[in-house]
mmCIF file of C-alpha atoms in Angstrom:
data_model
loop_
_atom_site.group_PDB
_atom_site.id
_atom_site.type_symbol
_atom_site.label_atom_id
_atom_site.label_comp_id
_atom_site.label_asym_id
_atom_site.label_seq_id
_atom_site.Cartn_x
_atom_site.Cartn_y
_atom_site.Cartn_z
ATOM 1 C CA UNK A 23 7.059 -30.481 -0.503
ATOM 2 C CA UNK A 24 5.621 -26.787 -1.097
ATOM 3 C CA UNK A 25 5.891 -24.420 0.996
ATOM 4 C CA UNK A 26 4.093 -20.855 1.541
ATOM 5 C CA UNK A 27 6.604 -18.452 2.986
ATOM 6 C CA UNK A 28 7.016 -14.736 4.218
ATOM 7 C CA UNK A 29 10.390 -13.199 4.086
ATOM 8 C CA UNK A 30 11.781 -9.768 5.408
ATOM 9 C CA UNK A 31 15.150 -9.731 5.051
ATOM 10 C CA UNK A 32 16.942 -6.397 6.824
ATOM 11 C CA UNK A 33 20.758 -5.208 5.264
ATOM 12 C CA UNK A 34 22.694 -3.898 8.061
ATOM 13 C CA UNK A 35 25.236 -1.289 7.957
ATOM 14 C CA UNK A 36 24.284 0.146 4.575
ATOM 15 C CA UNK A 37 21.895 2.965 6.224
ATOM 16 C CA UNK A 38 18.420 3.993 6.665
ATOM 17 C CA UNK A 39 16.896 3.116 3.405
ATOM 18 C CA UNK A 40 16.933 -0.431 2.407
ATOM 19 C CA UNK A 41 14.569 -0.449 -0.553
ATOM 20 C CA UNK A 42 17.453 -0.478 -3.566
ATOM 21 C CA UNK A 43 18.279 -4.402 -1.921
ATOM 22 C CA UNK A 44 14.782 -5.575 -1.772
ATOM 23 C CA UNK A 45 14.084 -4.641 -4.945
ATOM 24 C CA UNK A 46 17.179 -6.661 -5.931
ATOM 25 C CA UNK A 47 15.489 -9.791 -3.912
ATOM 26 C CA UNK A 48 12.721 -9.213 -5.359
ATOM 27 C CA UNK A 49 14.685 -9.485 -8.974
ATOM 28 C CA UNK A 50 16.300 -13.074 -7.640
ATOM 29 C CA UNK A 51 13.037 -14.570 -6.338
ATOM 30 C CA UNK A 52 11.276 -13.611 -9.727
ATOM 31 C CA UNK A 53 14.139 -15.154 -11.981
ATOM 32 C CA UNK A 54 14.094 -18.172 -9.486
ATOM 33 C CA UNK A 55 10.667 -18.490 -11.505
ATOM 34 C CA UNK A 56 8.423 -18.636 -7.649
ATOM 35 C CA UNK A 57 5.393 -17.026 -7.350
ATOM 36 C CA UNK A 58 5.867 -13.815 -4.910
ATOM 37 C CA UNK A 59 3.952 -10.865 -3.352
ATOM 38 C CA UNK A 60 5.286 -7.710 -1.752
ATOM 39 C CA UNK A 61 3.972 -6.307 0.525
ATOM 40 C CA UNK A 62 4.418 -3.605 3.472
ATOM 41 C CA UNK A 63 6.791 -5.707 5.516
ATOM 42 C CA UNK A 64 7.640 -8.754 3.406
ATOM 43 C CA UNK A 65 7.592 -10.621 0.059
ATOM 44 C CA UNK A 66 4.959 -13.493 0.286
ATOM 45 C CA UNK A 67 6.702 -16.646 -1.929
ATOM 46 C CA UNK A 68 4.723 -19.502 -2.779
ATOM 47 C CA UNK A 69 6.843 -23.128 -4.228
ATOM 48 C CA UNK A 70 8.629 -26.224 -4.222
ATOM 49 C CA UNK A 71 10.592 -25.918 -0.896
ATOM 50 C CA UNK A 72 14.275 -26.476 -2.177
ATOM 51 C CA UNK A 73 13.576 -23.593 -4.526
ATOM 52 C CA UNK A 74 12.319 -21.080 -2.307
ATOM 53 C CA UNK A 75 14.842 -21.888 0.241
ATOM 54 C CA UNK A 76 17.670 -21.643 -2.753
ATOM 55 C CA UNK A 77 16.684 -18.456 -3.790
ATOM 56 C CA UNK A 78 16.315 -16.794 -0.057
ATOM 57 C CA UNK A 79 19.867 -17.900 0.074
ATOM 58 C CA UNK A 80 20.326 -16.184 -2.858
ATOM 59 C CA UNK A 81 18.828 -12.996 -2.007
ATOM 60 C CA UNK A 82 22.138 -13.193 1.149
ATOM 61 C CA UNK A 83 24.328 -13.587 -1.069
ATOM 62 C CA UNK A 84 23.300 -10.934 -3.520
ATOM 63 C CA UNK A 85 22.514 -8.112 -0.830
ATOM 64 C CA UNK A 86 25.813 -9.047 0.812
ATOM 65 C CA UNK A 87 27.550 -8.627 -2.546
ATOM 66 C CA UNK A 88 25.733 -5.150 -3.152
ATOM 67 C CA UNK A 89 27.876 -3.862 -0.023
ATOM 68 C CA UNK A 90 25.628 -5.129 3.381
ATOM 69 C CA UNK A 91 28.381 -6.449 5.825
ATOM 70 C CA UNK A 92 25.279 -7.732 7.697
ATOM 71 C CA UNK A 93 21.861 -9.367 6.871
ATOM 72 C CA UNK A 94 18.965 -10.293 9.426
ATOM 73 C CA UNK A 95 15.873 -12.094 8.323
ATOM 74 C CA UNK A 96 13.173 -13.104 9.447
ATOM 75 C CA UNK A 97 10.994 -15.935 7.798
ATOM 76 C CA UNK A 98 7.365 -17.833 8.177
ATOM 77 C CA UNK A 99 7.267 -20.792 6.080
ATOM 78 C CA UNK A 100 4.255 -23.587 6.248
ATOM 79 C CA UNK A 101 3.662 -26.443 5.044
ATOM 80 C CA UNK A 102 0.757 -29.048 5.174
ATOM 81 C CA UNK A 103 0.111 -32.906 3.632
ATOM 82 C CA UNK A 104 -4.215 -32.739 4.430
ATOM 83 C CA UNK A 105 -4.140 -30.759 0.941
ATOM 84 C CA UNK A 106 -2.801 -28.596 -1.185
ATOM 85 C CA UNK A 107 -3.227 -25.068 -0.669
ATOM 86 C CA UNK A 108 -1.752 -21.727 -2.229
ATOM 87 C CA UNK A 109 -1.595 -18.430 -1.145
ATOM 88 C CA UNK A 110 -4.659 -16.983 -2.958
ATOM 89 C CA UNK A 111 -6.554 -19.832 -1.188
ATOM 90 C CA UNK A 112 -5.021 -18.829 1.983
ATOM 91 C CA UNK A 113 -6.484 -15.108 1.508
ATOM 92 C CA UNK A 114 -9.865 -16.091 0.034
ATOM 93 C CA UNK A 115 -10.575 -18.489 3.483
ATOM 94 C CA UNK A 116 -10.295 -16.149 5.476
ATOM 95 C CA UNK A 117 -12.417 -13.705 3.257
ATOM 96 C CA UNK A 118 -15.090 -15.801 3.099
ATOM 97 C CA UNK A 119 -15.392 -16.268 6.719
ATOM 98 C CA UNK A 120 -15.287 -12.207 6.582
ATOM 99 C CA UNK A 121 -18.173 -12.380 4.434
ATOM 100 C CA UNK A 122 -20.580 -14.420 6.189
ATOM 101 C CA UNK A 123 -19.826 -12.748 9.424
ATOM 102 C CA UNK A 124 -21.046 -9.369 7.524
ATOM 103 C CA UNK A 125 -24.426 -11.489 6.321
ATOM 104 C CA UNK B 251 28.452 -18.733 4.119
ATOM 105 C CA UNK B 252 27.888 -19.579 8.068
ATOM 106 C CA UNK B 253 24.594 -18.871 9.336
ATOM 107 C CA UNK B 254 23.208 -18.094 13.185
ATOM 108 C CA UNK B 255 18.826 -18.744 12.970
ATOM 109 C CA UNK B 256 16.418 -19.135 15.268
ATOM 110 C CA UNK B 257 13.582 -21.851 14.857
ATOM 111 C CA UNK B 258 9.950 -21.646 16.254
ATOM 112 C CA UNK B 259 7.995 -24.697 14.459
ATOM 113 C CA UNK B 260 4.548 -24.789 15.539
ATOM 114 C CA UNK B 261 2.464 -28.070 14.382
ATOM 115 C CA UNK B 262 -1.046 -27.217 13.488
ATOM 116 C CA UNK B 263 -3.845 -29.786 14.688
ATOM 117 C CA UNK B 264 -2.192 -32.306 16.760
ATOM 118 C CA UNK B 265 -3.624 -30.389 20.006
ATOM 119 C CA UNK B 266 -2.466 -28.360 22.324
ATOM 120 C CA UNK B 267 0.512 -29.467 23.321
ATOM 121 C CA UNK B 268 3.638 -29.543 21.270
ATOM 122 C CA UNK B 269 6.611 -30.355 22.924
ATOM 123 C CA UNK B 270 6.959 -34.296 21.533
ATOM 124 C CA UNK B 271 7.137 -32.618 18.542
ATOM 125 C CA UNK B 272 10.021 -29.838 19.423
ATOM 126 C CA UNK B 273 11.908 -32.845 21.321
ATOM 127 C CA UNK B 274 12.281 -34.237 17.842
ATOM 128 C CA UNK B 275 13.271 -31.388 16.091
ATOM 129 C CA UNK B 276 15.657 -30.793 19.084
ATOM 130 C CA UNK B 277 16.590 -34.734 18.145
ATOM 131 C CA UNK B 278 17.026 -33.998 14.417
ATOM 132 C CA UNK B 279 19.407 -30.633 14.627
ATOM 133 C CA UNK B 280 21.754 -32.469 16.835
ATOM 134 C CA UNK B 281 21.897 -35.357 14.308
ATOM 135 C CA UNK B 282 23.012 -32.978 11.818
ATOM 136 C CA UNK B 283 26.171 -32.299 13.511
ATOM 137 C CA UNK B 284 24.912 -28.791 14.170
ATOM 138 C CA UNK B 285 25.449 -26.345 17.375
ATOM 139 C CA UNK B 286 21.862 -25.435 19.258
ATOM 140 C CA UNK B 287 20.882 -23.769 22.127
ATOM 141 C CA UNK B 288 16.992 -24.729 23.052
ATOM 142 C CA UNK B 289 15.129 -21.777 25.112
ATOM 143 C CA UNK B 290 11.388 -20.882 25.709
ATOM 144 C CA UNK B 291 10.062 -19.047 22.401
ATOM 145 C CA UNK B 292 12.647 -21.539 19.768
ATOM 146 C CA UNK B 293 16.176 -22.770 19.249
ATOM 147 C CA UNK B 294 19.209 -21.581 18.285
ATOM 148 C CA UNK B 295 20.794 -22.606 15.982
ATOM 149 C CA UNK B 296 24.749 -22.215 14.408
ATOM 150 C CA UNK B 297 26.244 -23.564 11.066
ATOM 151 C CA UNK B 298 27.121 -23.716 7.228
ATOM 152 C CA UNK B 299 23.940 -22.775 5.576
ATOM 153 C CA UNK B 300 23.092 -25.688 3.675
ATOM 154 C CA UNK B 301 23.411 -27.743 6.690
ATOM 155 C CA UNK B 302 21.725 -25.325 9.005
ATOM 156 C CA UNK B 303 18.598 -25.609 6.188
ATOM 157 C CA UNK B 304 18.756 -28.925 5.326
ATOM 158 C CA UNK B 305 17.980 -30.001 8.752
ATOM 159 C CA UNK B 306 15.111 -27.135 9.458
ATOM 160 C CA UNK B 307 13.604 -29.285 6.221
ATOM 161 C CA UNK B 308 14.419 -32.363 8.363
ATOM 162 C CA UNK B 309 12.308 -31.233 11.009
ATOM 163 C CA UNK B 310 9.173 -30.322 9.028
ATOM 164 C CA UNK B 311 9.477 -33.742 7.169
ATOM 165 C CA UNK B 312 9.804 -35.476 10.955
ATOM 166 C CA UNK B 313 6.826 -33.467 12.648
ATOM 167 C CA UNK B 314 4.382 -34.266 9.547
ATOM 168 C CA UNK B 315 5.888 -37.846 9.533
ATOM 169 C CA UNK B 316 4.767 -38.075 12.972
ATOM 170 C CA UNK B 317 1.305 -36.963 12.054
ATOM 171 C CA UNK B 318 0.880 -33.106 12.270
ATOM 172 C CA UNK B 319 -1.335 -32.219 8.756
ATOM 173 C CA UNK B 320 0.259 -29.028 9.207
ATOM 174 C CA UNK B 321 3.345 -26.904 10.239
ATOM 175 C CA UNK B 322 3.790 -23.001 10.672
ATOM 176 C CA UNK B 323 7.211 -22.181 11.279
ATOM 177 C CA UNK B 324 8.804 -18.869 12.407
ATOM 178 C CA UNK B 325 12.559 -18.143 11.756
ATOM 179 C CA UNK B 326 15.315 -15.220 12.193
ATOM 180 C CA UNK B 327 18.736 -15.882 10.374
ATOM 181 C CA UNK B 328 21.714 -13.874 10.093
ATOM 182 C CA UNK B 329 24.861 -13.796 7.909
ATOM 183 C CA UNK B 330 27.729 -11.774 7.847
ATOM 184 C CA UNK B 331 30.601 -11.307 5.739
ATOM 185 C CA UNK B 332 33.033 -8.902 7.696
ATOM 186 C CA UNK B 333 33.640 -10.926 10.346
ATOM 187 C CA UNK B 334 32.789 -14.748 12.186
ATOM 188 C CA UNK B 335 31.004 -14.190 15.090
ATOM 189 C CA UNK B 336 29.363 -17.389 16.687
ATOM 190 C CA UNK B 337 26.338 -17.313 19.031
ATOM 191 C CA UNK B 338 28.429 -16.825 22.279
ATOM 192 C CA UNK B 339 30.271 -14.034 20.597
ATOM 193 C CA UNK B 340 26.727 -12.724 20.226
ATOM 194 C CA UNK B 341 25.687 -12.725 23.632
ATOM 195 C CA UNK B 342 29.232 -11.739 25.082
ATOM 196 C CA UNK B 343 28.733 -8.492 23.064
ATOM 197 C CA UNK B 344 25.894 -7.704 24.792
ATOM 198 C CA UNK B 345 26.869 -8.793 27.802
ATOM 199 C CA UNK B 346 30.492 -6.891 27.771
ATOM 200 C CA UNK B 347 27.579 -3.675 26.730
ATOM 201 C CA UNK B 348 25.391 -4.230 30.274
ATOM 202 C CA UNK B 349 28.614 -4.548 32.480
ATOM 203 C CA UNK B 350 30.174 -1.009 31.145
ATOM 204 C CA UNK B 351 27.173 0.325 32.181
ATOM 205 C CA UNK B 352 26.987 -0.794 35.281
ATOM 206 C CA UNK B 353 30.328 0.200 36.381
ATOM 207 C CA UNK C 172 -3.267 -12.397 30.969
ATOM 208 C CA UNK C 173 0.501 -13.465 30.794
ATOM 209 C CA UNK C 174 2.377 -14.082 28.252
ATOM 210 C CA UNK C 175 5.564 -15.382 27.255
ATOM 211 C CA UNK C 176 7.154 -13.299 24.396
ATOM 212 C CA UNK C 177 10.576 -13.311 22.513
ATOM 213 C CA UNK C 178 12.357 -9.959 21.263
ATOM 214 C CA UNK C 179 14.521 -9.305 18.534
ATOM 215 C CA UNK C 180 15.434 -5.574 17.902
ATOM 216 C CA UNK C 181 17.262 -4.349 14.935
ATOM 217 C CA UNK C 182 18.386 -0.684 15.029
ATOM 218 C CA UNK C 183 18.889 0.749 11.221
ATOM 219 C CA UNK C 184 21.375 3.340 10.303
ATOM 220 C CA UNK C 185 23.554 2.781 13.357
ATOM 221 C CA UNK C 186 26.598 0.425 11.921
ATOM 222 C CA UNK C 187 27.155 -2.671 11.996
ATOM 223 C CA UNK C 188 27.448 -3.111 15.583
ATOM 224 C CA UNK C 189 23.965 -3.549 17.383
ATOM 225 C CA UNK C 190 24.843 -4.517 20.914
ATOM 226 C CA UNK C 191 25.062 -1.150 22.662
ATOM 227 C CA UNK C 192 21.337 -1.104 21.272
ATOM 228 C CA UNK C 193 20.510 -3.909 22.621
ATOM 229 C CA UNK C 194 22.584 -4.233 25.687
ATOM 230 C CA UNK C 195 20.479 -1.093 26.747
ATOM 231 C CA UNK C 196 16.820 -2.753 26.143
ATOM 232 C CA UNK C 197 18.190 -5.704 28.332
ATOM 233 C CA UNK C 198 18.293 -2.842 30.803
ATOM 234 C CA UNK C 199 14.981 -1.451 30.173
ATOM 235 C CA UNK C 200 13.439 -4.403 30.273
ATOM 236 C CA UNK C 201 15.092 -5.767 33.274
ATOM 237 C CA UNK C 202 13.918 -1.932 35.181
ATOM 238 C CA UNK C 203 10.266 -2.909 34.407
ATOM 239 C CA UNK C 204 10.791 -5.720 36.804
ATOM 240 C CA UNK C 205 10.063 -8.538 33.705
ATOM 241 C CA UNK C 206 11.737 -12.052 34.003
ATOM 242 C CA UNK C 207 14.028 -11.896 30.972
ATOM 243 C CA UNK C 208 16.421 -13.943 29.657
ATOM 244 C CA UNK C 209 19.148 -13.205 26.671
ATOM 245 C CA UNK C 210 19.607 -15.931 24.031
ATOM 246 C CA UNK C 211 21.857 -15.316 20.111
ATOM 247 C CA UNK C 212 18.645 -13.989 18.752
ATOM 248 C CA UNK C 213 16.551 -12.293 20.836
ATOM 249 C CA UNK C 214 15.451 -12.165 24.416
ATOM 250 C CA UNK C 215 12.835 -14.507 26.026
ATOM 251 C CA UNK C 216 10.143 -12.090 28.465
ATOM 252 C CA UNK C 217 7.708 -13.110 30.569
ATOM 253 C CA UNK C 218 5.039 -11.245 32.849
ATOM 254 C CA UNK C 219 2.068 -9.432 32.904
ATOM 255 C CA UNK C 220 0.636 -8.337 28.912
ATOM 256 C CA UNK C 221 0.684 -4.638 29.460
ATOM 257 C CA UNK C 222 4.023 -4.930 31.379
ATOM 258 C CA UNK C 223 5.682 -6.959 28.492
ATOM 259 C CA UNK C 224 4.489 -4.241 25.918
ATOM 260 C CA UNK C 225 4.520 -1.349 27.568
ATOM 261 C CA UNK C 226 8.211 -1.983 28.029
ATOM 262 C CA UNK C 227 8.837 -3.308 24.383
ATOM 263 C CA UNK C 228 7.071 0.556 23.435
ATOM 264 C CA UNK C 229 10.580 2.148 26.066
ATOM 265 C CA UNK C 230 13.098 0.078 24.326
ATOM 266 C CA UNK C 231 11.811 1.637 20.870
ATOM 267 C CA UNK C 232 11.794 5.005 22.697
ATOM 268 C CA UNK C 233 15.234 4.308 24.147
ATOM 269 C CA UNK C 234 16.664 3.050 20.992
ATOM 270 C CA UNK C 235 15.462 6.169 19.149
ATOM 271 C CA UNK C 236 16.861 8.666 21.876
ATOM 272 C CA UNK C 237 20.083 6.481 21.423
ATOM 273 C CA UNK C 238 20.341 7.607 17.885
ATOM 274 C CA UNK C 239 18.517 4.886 15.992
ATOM 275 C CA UNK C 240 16.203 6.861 13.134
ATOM 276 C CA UNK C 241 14.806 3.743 12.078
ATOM 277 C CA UNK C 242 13.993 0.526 14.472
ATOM 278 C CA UNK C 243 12.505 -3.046 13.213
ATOM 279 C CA UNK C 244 11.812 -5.682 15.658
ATOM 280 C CA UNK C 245 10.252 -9.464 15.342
ATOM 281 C CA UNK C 246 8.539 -10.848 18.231
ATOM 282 C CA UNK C 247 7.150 -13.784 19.101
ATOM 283 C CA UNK C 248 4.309 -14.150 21.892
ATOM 284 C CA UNK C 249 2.386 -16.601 23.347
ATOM 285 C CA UNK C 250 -0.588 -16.724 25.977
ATOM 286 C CA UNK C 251 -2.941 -19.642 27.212
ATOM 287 C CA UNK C 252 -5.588 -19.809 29.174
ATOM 288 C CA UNK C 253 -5.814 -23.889 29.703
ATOM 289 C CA UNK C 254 -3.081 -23.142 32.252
ATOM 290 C CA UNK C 255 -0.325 -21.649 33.809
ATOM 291 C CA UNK C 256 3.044 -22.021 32.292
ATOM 292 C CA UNK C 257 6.147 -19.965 32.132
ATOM 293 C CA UNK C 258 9.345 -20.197 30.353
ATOM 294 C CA UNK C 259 11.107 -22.816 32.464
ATOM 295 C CA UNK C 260 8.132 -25.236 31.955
ATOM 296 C CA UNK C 261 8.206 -25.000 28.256
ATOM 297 C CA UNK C 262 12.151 -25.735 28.568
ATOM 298 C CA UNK C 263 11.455 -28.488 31.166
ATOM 299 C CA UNK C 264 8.377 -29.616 28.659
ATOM 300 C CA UNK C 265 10.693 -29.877 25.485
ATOM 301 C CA UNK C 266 13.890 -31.627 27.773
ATOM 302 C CA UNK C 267 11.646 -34.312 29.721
ATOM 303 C CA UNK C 268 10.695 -35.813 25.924
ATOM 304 C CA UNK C 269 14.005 -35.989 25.190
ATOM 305 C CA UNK C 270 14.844 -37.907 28.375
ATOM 306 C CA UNK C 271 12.189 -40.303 27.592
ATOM 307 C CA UNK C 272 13.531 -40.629 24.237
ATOM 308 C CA UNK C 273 17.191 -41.771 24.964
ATOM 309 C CA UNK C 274 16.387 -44.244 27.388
ATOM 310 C CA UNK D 208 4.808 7.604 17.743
ATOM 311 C CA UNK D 209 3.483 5.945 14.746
ATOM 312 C CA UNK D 210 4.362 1.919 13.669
ATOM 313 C CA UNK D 211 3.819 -0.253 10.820
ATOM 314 C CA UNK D 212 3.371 -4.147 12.282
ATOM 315 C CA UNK D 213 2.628 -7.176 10.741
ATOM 316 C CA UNK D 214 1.024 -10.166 12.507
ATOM 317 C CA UNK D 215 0.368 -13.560 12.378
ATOM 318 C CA UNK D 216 -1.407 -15.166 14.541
ATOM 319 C CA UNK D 217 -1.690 -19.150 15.074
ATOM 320 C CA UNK D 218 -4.174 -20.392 17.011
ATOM 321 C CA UNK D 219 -3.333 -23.661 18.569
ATOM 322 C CA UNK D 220 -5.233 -26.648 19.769
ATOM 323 C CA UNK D 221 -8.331 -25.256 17.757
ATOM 324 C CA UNK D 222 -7.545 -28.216 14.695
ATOM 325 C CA UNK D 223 -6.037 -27.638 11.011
ATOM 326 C CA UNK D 224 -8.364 -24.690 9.856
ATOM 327 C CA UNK D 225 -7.547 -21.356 11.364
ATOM 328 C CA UNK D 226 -9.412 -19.273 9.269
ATOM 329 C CA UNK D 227 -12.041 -18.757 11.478
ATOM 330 C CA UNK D 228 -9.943 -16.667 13.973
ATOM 331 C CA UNK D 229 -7.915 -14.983 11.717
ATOM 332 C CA UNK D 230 -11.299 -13.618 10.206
ATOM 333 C CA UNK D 231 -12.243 -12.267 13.694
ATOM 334 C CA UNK D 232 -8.961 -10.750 13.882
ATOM 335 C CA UNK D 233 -9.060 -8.860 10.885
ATOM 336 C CA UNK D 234 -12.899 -7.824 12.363
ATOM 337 C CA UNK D 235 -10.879 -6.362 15.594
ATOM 338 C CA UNK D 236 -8.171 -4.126 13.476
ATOM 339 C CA UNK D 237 -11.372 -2.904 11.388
ATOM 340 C CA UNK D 238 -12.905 -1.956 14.354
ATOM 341 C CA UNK D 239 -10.076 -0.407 16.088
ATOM 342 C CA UNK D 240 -9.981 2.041 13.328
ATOM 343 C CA UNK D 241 -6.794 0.842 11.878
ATOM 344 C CA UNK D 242 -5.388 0.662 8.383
ATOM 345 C CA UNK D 243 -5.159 -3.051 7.547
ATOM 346 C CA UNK D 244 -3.970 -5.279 4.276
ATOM 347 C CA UNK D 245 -4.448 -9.184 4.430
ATOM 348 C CA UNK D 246 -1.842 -11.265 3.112
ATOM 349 C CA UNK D 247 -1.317 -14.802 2.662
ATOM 350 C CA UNK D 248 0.893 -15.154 5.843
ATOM 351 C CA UNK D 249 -0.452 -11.950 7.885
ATOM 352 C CA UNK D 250 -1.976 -8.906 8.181
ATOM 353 C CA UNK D 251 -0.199 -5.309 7.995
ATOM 354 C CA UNK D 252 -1.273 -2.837 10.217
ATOM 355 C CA UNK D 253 -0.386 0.934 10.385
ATOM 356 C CA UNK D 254 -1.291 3.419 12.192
ATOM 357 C CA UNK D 255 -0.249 4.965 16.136
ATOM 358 C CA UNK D 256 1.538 2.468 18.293
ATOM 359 C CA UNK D 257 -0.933 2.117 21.555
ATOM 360 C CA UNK D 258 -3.977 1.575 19.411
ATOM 361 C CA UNK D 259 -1.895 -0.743 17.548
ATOM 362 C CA UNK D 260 -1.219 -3.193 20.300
ATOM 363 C CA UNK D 261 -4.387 -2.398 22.028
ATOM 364 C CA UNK D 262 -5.593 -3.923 19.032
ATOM 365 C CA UNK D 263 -3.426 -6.984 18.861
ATOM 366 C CA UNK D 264 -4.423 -7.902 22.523
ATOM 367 C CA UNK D 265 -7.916 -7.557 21.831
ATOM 368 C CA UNK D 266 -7.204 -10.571 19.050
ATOM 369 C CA UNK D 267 -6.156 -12.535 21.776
ATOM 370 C CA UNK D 268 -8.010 -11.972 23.990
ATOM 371 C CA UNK D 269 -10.978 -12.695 21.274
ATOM 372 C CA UNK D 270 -9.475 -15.630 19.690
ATOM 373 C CA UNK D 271 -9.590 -17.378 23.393
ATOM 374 C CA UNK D 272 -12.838 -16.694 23.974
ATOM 375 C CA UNK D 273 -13.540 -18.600 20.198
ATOM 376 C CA UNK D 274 -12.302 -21.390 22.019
ATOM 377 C CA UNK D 275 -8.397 -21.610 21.184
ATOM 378 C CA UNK D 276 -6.650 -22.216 24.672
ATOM 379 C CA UNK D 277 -3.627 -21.056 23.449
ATOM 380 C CA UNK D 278 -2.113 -18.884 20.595
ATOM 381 C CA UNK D 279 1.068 -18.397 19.533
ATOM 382 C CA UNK D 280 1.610 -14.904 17.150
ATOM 383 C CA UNK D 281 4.777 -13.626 15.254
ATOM 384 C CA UNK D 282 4.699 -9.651 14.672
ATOM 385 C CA UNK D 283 7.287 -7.320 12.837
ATOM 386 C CA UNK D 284 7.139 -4.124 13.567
ATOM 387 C CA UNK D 285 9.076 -1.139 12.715
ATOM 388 C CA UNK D 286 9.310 2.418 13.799
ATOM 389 C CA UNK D 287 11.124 5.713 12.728
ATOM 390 C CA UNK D 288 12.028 9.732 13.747
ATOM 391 C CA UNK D 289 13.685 9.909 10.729
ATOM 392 C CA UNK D 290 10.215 10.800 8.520
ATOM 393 C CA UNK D 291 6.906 10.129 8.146
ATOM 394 C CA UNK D 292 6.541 6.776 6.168
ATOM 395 C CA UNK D 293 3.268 4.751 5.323
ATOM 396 C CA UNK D 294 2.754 1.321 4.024
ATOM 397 C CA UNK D 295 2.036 2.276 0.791
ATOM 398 C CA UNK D 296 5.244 4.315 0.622
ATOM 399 C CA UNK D 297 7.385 1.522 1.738
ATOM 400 C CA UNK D 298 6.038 -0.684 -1.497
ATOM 401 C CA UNK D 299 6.395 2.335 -3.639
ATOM 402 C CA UNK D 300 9.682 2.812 -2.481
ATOM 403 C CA UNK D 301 10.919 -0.947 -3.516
ATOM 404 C CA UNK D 302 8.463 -0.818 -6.851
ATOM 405 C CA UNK D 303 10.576 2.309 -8.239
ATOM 406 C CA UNK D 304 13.849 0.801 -7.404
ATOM 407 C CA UNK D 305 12.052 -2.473 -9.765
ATOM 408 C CA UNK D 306 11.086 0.257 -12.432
ATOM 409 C CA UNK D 307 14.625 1.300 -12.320
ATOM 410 C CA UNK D 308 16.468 -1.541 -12.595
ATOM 411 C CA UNK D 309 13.980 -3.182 -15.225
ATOM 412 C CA UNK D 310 14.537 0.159 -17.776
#
């Protein structure tokens, strides 16, 4: 089953800035070989469900072994059987409909 | 590594209502053994990690199984490492919080 | 327009410990006269749109005053216009299909 | 008191393809003046918090008069007193820790 998922994951207890452990997720979801996106307020990860969901448990682990005490996440994941569908088709459907409203 | 989430599935073109679909979910996380708490915007939901996901992958296998082409699910999870703290700890924290100030 | 929403705060930079945060938007929330109701991850609201926001905006404020520098919140909302419903009925909803299913 | 959000918005009971409304929606931010980027499971938004959410209603409020009689949306937002901090600096800040670790 693939799945299209959005993850923010939030380290508590290691202070304001929380960039140096997303970067490190963003280091684990890359060597779990997924397709990913950052972006303002989450990494977009595109795969085969058991590997996305391993390597979001990896990113816990990891942050939690960089020093967090704490970690709170928050997740979208879909998933569909009419067709296949990846995240660059996601974006360009709704662009197109953009387009033709600006005809 | 114990886990505290919160699940809002959403199936995506079997109408307007959903709660058949939620009832099963509800069906499928007890089935896995696991401790829930059902309330008006998701569930909660307590447990070892893989067992906590292994059963939100449950549901979205059950829900398209029962004919929804599509799923969108939200989800908050939590881990920490310097202490257990189940969900009623959780809210008994907060709760301990409210009554100091209203002394 | 109502609508049913569902509030998870996360204060960053404060510790480890959230639930003085939150504790006090339980407070705020309950002051604006909303129908609330404290679960393990979050809190369920219900009432009026621009009541519901309006106080999400004084918990931020609140939280900040408390101390918090940085504040990151999920939410979850919901409105309809087919018909009425508030957070008991989507509880009842969910619990009257599983009824019908363990008969 | 300036926010960076993030929102996804489902309409339900409107069939499988949703693309429709979330094209409207990303008409509404435009038109409310407000910084947007499209990604494949939302839209980040930045700019001052009451034209933010005035914003966000207006989707709903929109997206039921499309036809959907009921929508369910999951936002992240985040807020801070700390310093001024755009969306572009918060993928900055996560791309240099990348550049660091990768040299």
């Amino acid at each position: 089953m693939q799945v299209i998922a959005d993850l923010c994951l939030i380290p508590i207890g290691v202070g304001v800035s929380v960039s140096r452990e997303i970067a490190e997720c963003e280091r684990v979801l890359a060597e779990a070989g997924l397709r990913t996106k950052l972006h303002a307020y989450g990494t977009n990860i595109e795969g085969e469900w058991d590997l996305v969901f391993a390597a979001i448990k990896r990113c816990h682990e990891v942050v939690h072994a960089m020093g967090a005490p704490r970690i709170s996440s928050s997740l979208r994941f879909g998933t569909r059987i009419d067709r296949a569908q990846t995240m660059d088709d996601k974006i360009r459907s709704v662009e197109e409909k953009l387009g033709a409203q600006s005809q």
